[in-house]
Amino acid sequence: MYVFKKILLAGIITMLLSACNQTEEKNEPTVSNEESAQQQEVEQIAEKDWTQDARLQEPTEDTVCAMCNMKVYTKDHEMGVFSAQAIKEDGSIAFYDDIGCLLNAEFANVEVNEKFVRDYKTLNWFNVEQAYIVKTKLKSPMNWGYIFFKYEDDAKTYMDENEGSELTSYTKVRQQALERRKAKMKAGENIDKHDPEDGHVHHEGEELKHNDGE
């Protein structure tokens, strides 16, 4: 009889513990799939290294392109994602309205500088030679249409969501700039004057000055 009572008591205790566990599980807050995905994205962004070079600066409303003397868009402008800057050997900063102007400036001045572009997703500056470059149908200031990503997964996501965009390399973009410049020289044109296909895209009411006096 004593053994039977011990077995019965043990069974009752087990049932009570099981009921408590079920109550605790019911009281735990549920997390939706959307909330879980948002939390995961925040954690992934936090893991990415976005330490920027302390020498880099931001263009102002009055900043003009060091190559074509046209407006360089600020970070908060929709065209600001295409802006670029270079750090020269003497430590000075030169801003450009588009990657094409930055590269052409190097050819024109026979120099090689540290070149920085904005990450399309965050607008943070980083070295263009480390970028995943995507050719798009977007209208950039000089109509080149290139955007830049520091991380490959961000570039792939953009291409998956935007038909007609494709990955290219910094070497190819630089070669394109050089070929355009050589074609102008061969045709006897002013090599520092932009072709119609490079026409500056700007908004109504913005007065832009050309370096050739036009």
Short mmCIF file of N, CA and C in Angstrom, two decimals, residues 47-159:
data_model
loop_
_atom_site.label_atom_id
_atom_site.label_comp_id
_atom_site.label_asym_id
_atom_site.label_seq_id
_atom_site.Cartn_x
_atom_site.Cartn_y
_atom_site.Cartn_z
N GLU A 47 25.80 43.81 -38.26
CA GLU A 47 27.00 43.00 -38.42
C GLU A 47 27.93 43.54 -39.50
N LYS A 48 27.40 44.32 -40.44
CA LYS A 48 28.20 44.82 -41.55
C LYS A 48 29.08 45.98 -41.09
N ASP A 49 30.29 45.98 -41.58
CA ASP A 49 31.24 47.01 -41.20
C ASP A 49 31.04 48.26 -42.04
N TRP A 50 30.65 49.37 -41.39
CA TRP A 50 30.45 50.61 -42.13
C TRP A 50 31.35 51.71 -41.58
N THR A 51 32.57 51.33 -41.22
CA THR A 51 33.54 52.31 -40.77
C THR A 51 33.99 53.12 -41.98
N GLN A 52 33.74 54.43 -41.96
CA GLN A 52 34.08 55.28 -43.09
C GLN A 52 35.38 56.04 -42.85
N ASP A 53 36.09 56.33 -43.92
CA ASP A 53 37.32 57.09 -43.87
C ASP A 53 37.03 58.48 -43.29
N ALA A 54 37.75 58.84 -42.24
CA ALA A 54 37.51 60.11 -41.56
C ALA A 54 37.84 61.32 -42.44
N ARG A 55 38.59 61.11 -43.52
CA ARG A 55 38.95 62.22 -44.39
C ARG A 55 37.82 62.63 -45.33
N LEU A 56 36.84 61.75 -45.52
CA LEU A 56 35.76 62.02 -46.47
C LEU A 56 34.88 63.15 -46.00
N GLN A 57 34.32 63.88 -46.96
CA GLN A 57 33.46 65.02 -46.67
C GLN A 57 32.12 64.86 -47.39
N GLU A 58 31.24 65.83 -47.16
CA GLU A 58 29.94 65.85 -47.82
C GLU A 58 29.84 67.11 -48.68
N PRO A 59 29.29 66.99 -49.89
CA PRO A 59 29.09 68.19 -50.72
C PRO A 59 28.01 69.07 -50.11
N THR A 60 28.05 70.35 -50.44
CA THR A 60 27.03 71.29 -49.98
C THR A 60 26.15 71.67 -51.17
N GLU A 61 25.19 72.52 -50.93
CA GLU A 61 24.30 72.97 -52.00
C GLU A 61 25.06 73.75 -53.08
N ASP A 62 26.22 74.29 -52.72
CA ASP A 62 27.00 75.10 -53.67
C ASP A 62 28.13 74.32 -54.34
N THR A 63 28.27 73.05 -54.02
CA THR A 63 29.37 72.26 -54.58
C THR A 63 29.13 71.96 -56.06
N VAL A 64 30.19 72.15 -56.86
CA VAL A 64 30.11 71.84 -58.29
C VAL A 64 31.15 70.79 -58.64
N CYS A 65 30.92 70.09 -59.73
CA CYS A 65 31.79 69.01 -60.18
C CYS A 65 33.15 69.55 -60.58
N ALA A 66 34.22 68.94 -60.10
CA ALA A 66 35.57 69.37 -60.40
C ALA A 66 35.94 69.14 -61.86
N MET A 67 35.14 68.34 -62.57
CA MET A 67 35.43 68.05 -63.98
C MET A 67 34.58 68.90 -64.91
N CYS A 68 33.28 68.96 -64.70
CA CYS A 68 32.39 69.64 -65.66
C CYS A 68 31.76 70.91 -65.10
N ASN A 69 32.03 71.20 -63.83
CA ASN A 69 31.52 72.41 -63.18
C ASN A 69 30.00 72.43 -63.03
N MET A 70 29.38 71.25 -63.10
CA MET A 70 27.94 71.15 -62.88
C MET A 70 27.65 70.80 -61.43
N LYS A 71 26.40 70.89 -61.06
CA LYS A 71 26.00 70.69 -59.67
C LYS A 71 26.31 69.26 -59.19
N VAL A 72 26.85 69.17 -57.98
CA VAL A 72 27.02 67.89 -57.30
C VAL A 72 25.90 67.78 -56.27
N TYR A 73 25.12 66.72 -56.37
CA TYR A 73 23.95 66.59 -55.50
C TYR A 73 24.32 66.11 -54.10
N THR A 74 23.62 66.64 -53.12
CA THR A 74 23.87 66.28 -51.73
C THR A 74 23.22 64.94 -51.40
N LYS A 75 23.55 64.44 -50.22
CA LYS A 75 23.09 63.12 -49.79
C LYS A 75 21.58 62.99 -49.74
N ASP A 76 20.90 64.07 -49.36
CA ASP A 76 19.45 63.99 -49.19
C ASP A 76 18.67 64.23 -50.48
N HIS A 77 19.37 64.46 -51.58
CA HIS A 77 18.71 64.64 -52.88
C HIS A 77 18.60 63.28 -53.56
N GLU A 78 17.54 63.07 -54.33
CA GLU A 78 17.34 61.77 -54.98
C GLU A 78 18.47 61.42 -55.94
N MET A 79 19.19 62.43 -56.46
CA MET A 79 20.31 62.17 -57.37
C MET A 79 21.64 62.09 -56.62
N GLY A 80 21.60 62.31 -55.31
CA GLY A 80 22.83 62.31 -54.53
C GLY A 80 23.51 60.96 -54.46
N VAL A 81 22.80 59.90 -54.72
CA VAL A 81 23.38 58.56 -54.68
C VAL A 81 24.45 58.38 -55.75
N PHE A 82 24.42 59.22 -56.79
CA PHE A 82 25.39 59.11 -57.88
C PHE A 82 26.64 59.96 -57.67
N SER A 83 26.63 60.84 -56.68
CA SER A 83 27.77 61.71 -56.44
C SER A 83 29.00 60.90 -56.04
N ALA A 84 30.17 61.46 -56.34
CA ALA A 84 31.42 60.77 -56.03
C ALA A 84 32.44 61.79 -55.53
N GLN A 85 33.48 61.29 -54.90
CA GLN A 85 34.55 62.18 -54.47
C GLN A 85 35.89 61.47 -54.53
N ALA A 86 36.95 62.27 -54.66
CA ALA A 86 38.31 61.73 -54.72
C ALA A 86 39.17 62.42 -53.69
N ILE A 87 40.08 61.68 -53.09
CA ILE A 87 41.08 62.26 -52.21
C ILE A 87 42.39 62.25 -52.97
N LYS A 88 42.93 63.43 -53.22
CA LYS A 88 44.15 63.55 -54.01
C LYS A 88 45.39 63.35 -53.15
N GLU A 89 46.55 63.28 -53.81
CA GLU A 89 47.80 63.01 -53.11
C GLU A 89 48.10 64.05 -52.03
N ASP A 90 47.68 65.29 -52.27
CA ASP A 90 47.94 66.35 -51.29
C ASP A 90 46.89 66.38 -50.18
N GLY A 91 45.94 65.44 -50.22
CA GLY A 91 44.92 65.35 -49.19
C GLY A 91 43.67 66.16 -49.47
N SER A 92 43.65 66.90 -50.55
CA SER A 92 42.48 67.71 -50.89
C SER A 92 41.36 66.83 -51.43
N ILE A 93 40.12 67.34 -51.32
CA ILE A 93 38.94 66.62 -51.77
C ILE A 93 38.40 67.24 -53.05
N ALA A 94 38.06 66.39 -54.01
CA ALA A 94 37.40 66.85 -55.24
C ALA A 94 36.10 66.09 -55.39
N PHE A 95 35.01 66.82 -55.64
CA PHE A 95 33.70 66.19 -55.80
C PHE A 95 33.33 66.10 -57.28
N TYR A 96 32.52 65.08 -57.60
CA TYR A 96 32.07 64.85 -58.98
C TYR A 96 30.59 64.49 -58.96
N ASP A 97 29.89 64.86 -60.04
CA ASP A 97 28.45 64.60 -60.09
C ASP A 97 28.12 63.18 -60.52
N ASP A 98 29.12 62.46 -61.05
CA ASP A 98 28.86 61.12 -61.58
C ASP A 98 30.20 60.40 -61.69
N ILE A 99 30.17 59.08 -61.70
CA ILE A 99 31.41 58.30 -61.80
C ILE A 99 32.17 58.61 -63.08
N GLY A 100 31.48 58.91 -64.17
CA GLY A 100 32.13 59.22 -65.43
C GLY A 100 33.04 60.43 -65.32
N CYS A 101 32.56 61.47 -64.63
CA CYS A 101 33.36 62.68 -64.46
C CYS A 101 34.59 62.40 -63.59
N LEU A 102 34.42 61.59 -62.57
CA LEU A 102 35.55 61.26 -61.70
C LEU A 102 36.66 60.58 -62.49
N LEU A 103 36.30 59.60 -63.31
CA LEU A 103 37.31 58.87 -64.08
C LEU A 103 37.92 59.74 -65.17
N ASN A 104 37.10 60.54 -65.83
CA ASN A 104 37.62 61.42 -66.87
C ASN A 104 38.59 62.46 -66.29
N ALA A 105 38.34 62.89 -65.07
CA ALA A 105 39.22 63.85 -64.42
C ALA A 105 40.61 63.25 -64.22
N GLU A 106 40.66 61.97 -63.88
CA GLU A 106 41.96 61.32 -63.71
C GLU A 106 42.72 61.25 -65.04
N PHE A 107 42.01 60.92 -66.11
CA PHE A 107 42.65 60.88 -67.42
C PHE A 107 43.12 62.27 -67.84
N ALA A 108 42.29 63.27 -67.61
CA ALA A 108 42.61 64.63 -68.03
C ALA A 108 43.80 65.19 -67.27
N ASN A 109 43.89 64.86 -65.97
CA ASN A 109 44.94 65.42 -65.12
C ASN A 109 46.13 64.47 -64.94
N VAL A 110 46.05 63.32 -65.62
CA VAL A 110 47.11 62.30 -65.53
C VAL A 110 47.45 62.04 -64.05
N GLU A 111 46.45 61.58 -63.32
CA GLU A 111 46.64 61.30 -61.91
C GLU A 111 45.79 60.11 -61.50
N VAL A 112 46.16 59.50 -60.41
CA VAL A 112 45.38 58.40 -59.84
C VAL A 112 45.11 58.74 -58.38
N ASN A 113 43.83 58.88 -58.06
CA ASN A 113 43.43 59.27 -56.71
C ASN A 113 42.67 58.15 -56.01
N GLU A 114 42.43 58.33 -54.73
CA GLU A 114 41.54 57.44 -54.01
C GLU A 114 40.12 57.86 -54.36
N LYS A 115 39.32 56.93 -54.83
CA LYS A 115 38.01 57.27 -55.39
C LYS A 115 36.89 56.64 -54.55
N PHE A 116 35.89 57.46 -54.22
CA PHE A 116 34.82 56.99 -53.35
C PHE A 116 33.44 57.27 -53.95
N VAL A 117 32.55 56.32 -53.76
CA VAL A 117 31.16 56.43 -54.24
C VAL A 117 30.24 56.09 -53.09
N ARG A 118 28.94 56.31 -53.31
CA ARG A 118 27.96 56.00 -52.26
C ARG A 118 27.39 54.60 -52.46
N ASP A 119 27.22 53.90 -51.35
CA ASP A 119 26.49 52.64 -51.38
C ASP A 119 25.03 52.95 -51.66
N TYR A 120 24.44 52.29 -52.64
CA TYR A 120 23.07 52.61 -53.07
C TYR A 120 22.05 52.40 -51.95
N LYS A 121 22.32 51.44 -51.07
CA LYS A 121 21.35 51.11 -50.03
C LYS A 121 21.43 52.06 -48.83
N THR A 122 22.65 52.41 -48.42
CA THR A 122 22.82 53.19 -47.20
C THR A 122 23.27 54.63 -47.45
N LEU A 123 23.79 54.91 -48.65
CA LEU A 123 24.36 56.22 -49.02
C LEU A 123 25.68 56.49 -48.31
N ASN A 124 26.26 55.49 -47.67
CA ASN A 124 27.57 55.64 -47.05
C ASN A 124 28.66 55.63 -48.12
N TRP A 125 29.76 56.34 -47.86
CA TRP A 125 30.88 56.37 -48.79
C TRP A 125 31.76 55.14 -48.63
N PHE A 126 32.30 54.63 -49.73
CA PHE A 126 33.31 53.58 -49.68
C PHE A 126 34.08 53.57 -51.00
N ASN A 127 35.22 52.91 -51.02
CA ASN A 127 36.12 52.93 -52.18
C ASN A 127 35.48 52.22 -53.37
N VAL A 128 35.48 52.88 -54.53
CA VAL A 128 34.82 52.33 -55.71
C VAL A 128 35.46 51.03 -56.17
N GLU A 129 36.73 50.85 -55.89
CA GLU A 129 37.42 49.63 -56.32
C GLU A 129 37.01 48.42 -55.49
N GLN A 130 36.26 48.64 -54.43
CA GLN A 130 35.74 47.55 -53.60
C GLN A 130 34.26 47.31 -53.86
N ALA A 131 33.70 48.01 -54.83
CA ALA A 131 32.25 48.01 -55.04
C ALA A 131 31.78 46.87 -55.95
N TYR A 132 30.55 46.45 -55.69
CA TYR A 132 29.81 45.63 -56.64
C TYR A 132 29.02 46.64 -57.47
N ILE A 133 29.39 46.76 -58.74
CA ILE A 133 28.84 47.80 -59.60
C ILE A 133 27.72 47.23 -60.46
N VAL A 134 26.58 47.92 -60.46
CA VAL A 134 25.43 47.45 -61.23
C VAL A 134 25.07 48.50 -62.28
N LYS A 135 25.01 48.06 -63.53
CA LYS A 135 24.56 48.92 -64.62
C LYS A 135 23.04 48.89 -64.63
N THR A 136 22.42 50.07 -64.61
CA THR A 136 20.97 50.15 -64.51
C THR A 136 20.38 51.02 -65.63
N LYS A 137 19.07 51.14 -65.62
CA LYS A 137 18.37 52.02 -66.54
C LYS A 137 18.11 53.38 -65.90
N LEU A 138 18.64 53.58 -64.71
CA LEU A 138 18.44 54.85 -64.01
C LEU A 138 19.17 55.99 -64.73
N LYS A 139 18.61 57.18 -64.62
CA LYS A 139 19.22 58.36 -65.22
C LYS A 139 20.10 59.04 -64.18
N SER A 140 21.39 58.82 -64.27
CA SER A 140 22.32 59.50 -63.37
C SER A 140 22.67 60.86 -63.97
N PRO A 141 23.32 61.75 -63.20
CA PRO A 141 23.59 63.11 -63.70
C PRO A 141 24.26 63.17 -65.07
N MET A 142 25.22 62.28 -65.35
CA MET A 142 25.87 62.30 -66.65
C MET A 142 25.41 61.11 -67.51
N ASN A 143 24.29 60.52 -67.11
CA ASN A 143 23.64 59.48 -67.90
C ASN A 143 24.44 58.17 -68.00
N TRP A 144 25.28 57.90 -67.01
CA TRP A 144 26.03 56.64 -67.02
C TRP A 144 25.19 55.50 -66.43
N GLY A 145 24.41 55.79 -65.43
CA GLY A 145 23.49 54.79 -64.88
C GLY A 145 24.09 53.73 -64.00
N TYR A 146 25.27 53.96 -63.47
CA TYR A 146 25.89 52.97 -62.58
C TYR A 146 25.54 53.27 -61.13
N ILE A 147 25.25 52.22 -60.36
CA ILE A 147 25.07 52.34 -58.92
C ILE A 147 26.01 51.36 -58.24
N PHE A 148 26.25 51.56 -56.96
CA PHE A 148 27.32 50.83 -56.28
C PHE A 148 26.84 50.22 -54.96
N PHE A 149 27.33 49.03 -54.70
CA PHE A 149 26.97 48.33 -53.46
C PHE A 149 28.26 47.83 -52.80
N LYS A 150 28.32 47.98 -51.50
CA LYS A 150 29.48 47.45 -50.78
C LYS A 150 29.37 45.95 -50.60
N TYR A 151 28.13 45.46 -50.51
CA TYR A 151 27.92 44.04 -50.23
C TYR A 151 27.21 43.35 -51.40
N GLU A 152 27.71 42.18 -51.73
CA GLU A 152 27.21 41.42 -52.88
C GLU A 152 25.75 41.07 -52.76
N ASP A 153 25.29 40.71 -51.56
CA ASP A 153 23.89 40.32 -51.41
C ASP A 153 22.94 41.47 -51.70
N ASP A 154 23.37 42.70 -51.37
CA ASP A 154 22.54 43.87 -51.67
C ASP A 154 22.46 44.10 -53.18
N ALA A 155 23.57 43.89 -53.87
CA ALA A 155 23.59 44.04 -55.33
C ALA A 155 22.69 43.00 -55.99
N LYS A 156 22.76 41.77 -55.51
CA LYS A 156 21.93 40.70 -56.08
C LYS A 156 20.45 40.96 -55.85
N THR A 157 20.11 41.46 -54.67
CA THR A 157 18.72 41.77 -54.37
C THR A 157 18.20 42.83 -55.32
N TYR A 158 19.01 43.86 -55.56
CA TYR A 158 18.59 44.93 -56.49
C TYR A 158 18.36 44.36 -57.88
N MET A 159 19.28 43.54 -58.37
CA MET A 159 19.15 42.98 -59.72
C MET A 159 17.95 42.05 -59.84
#
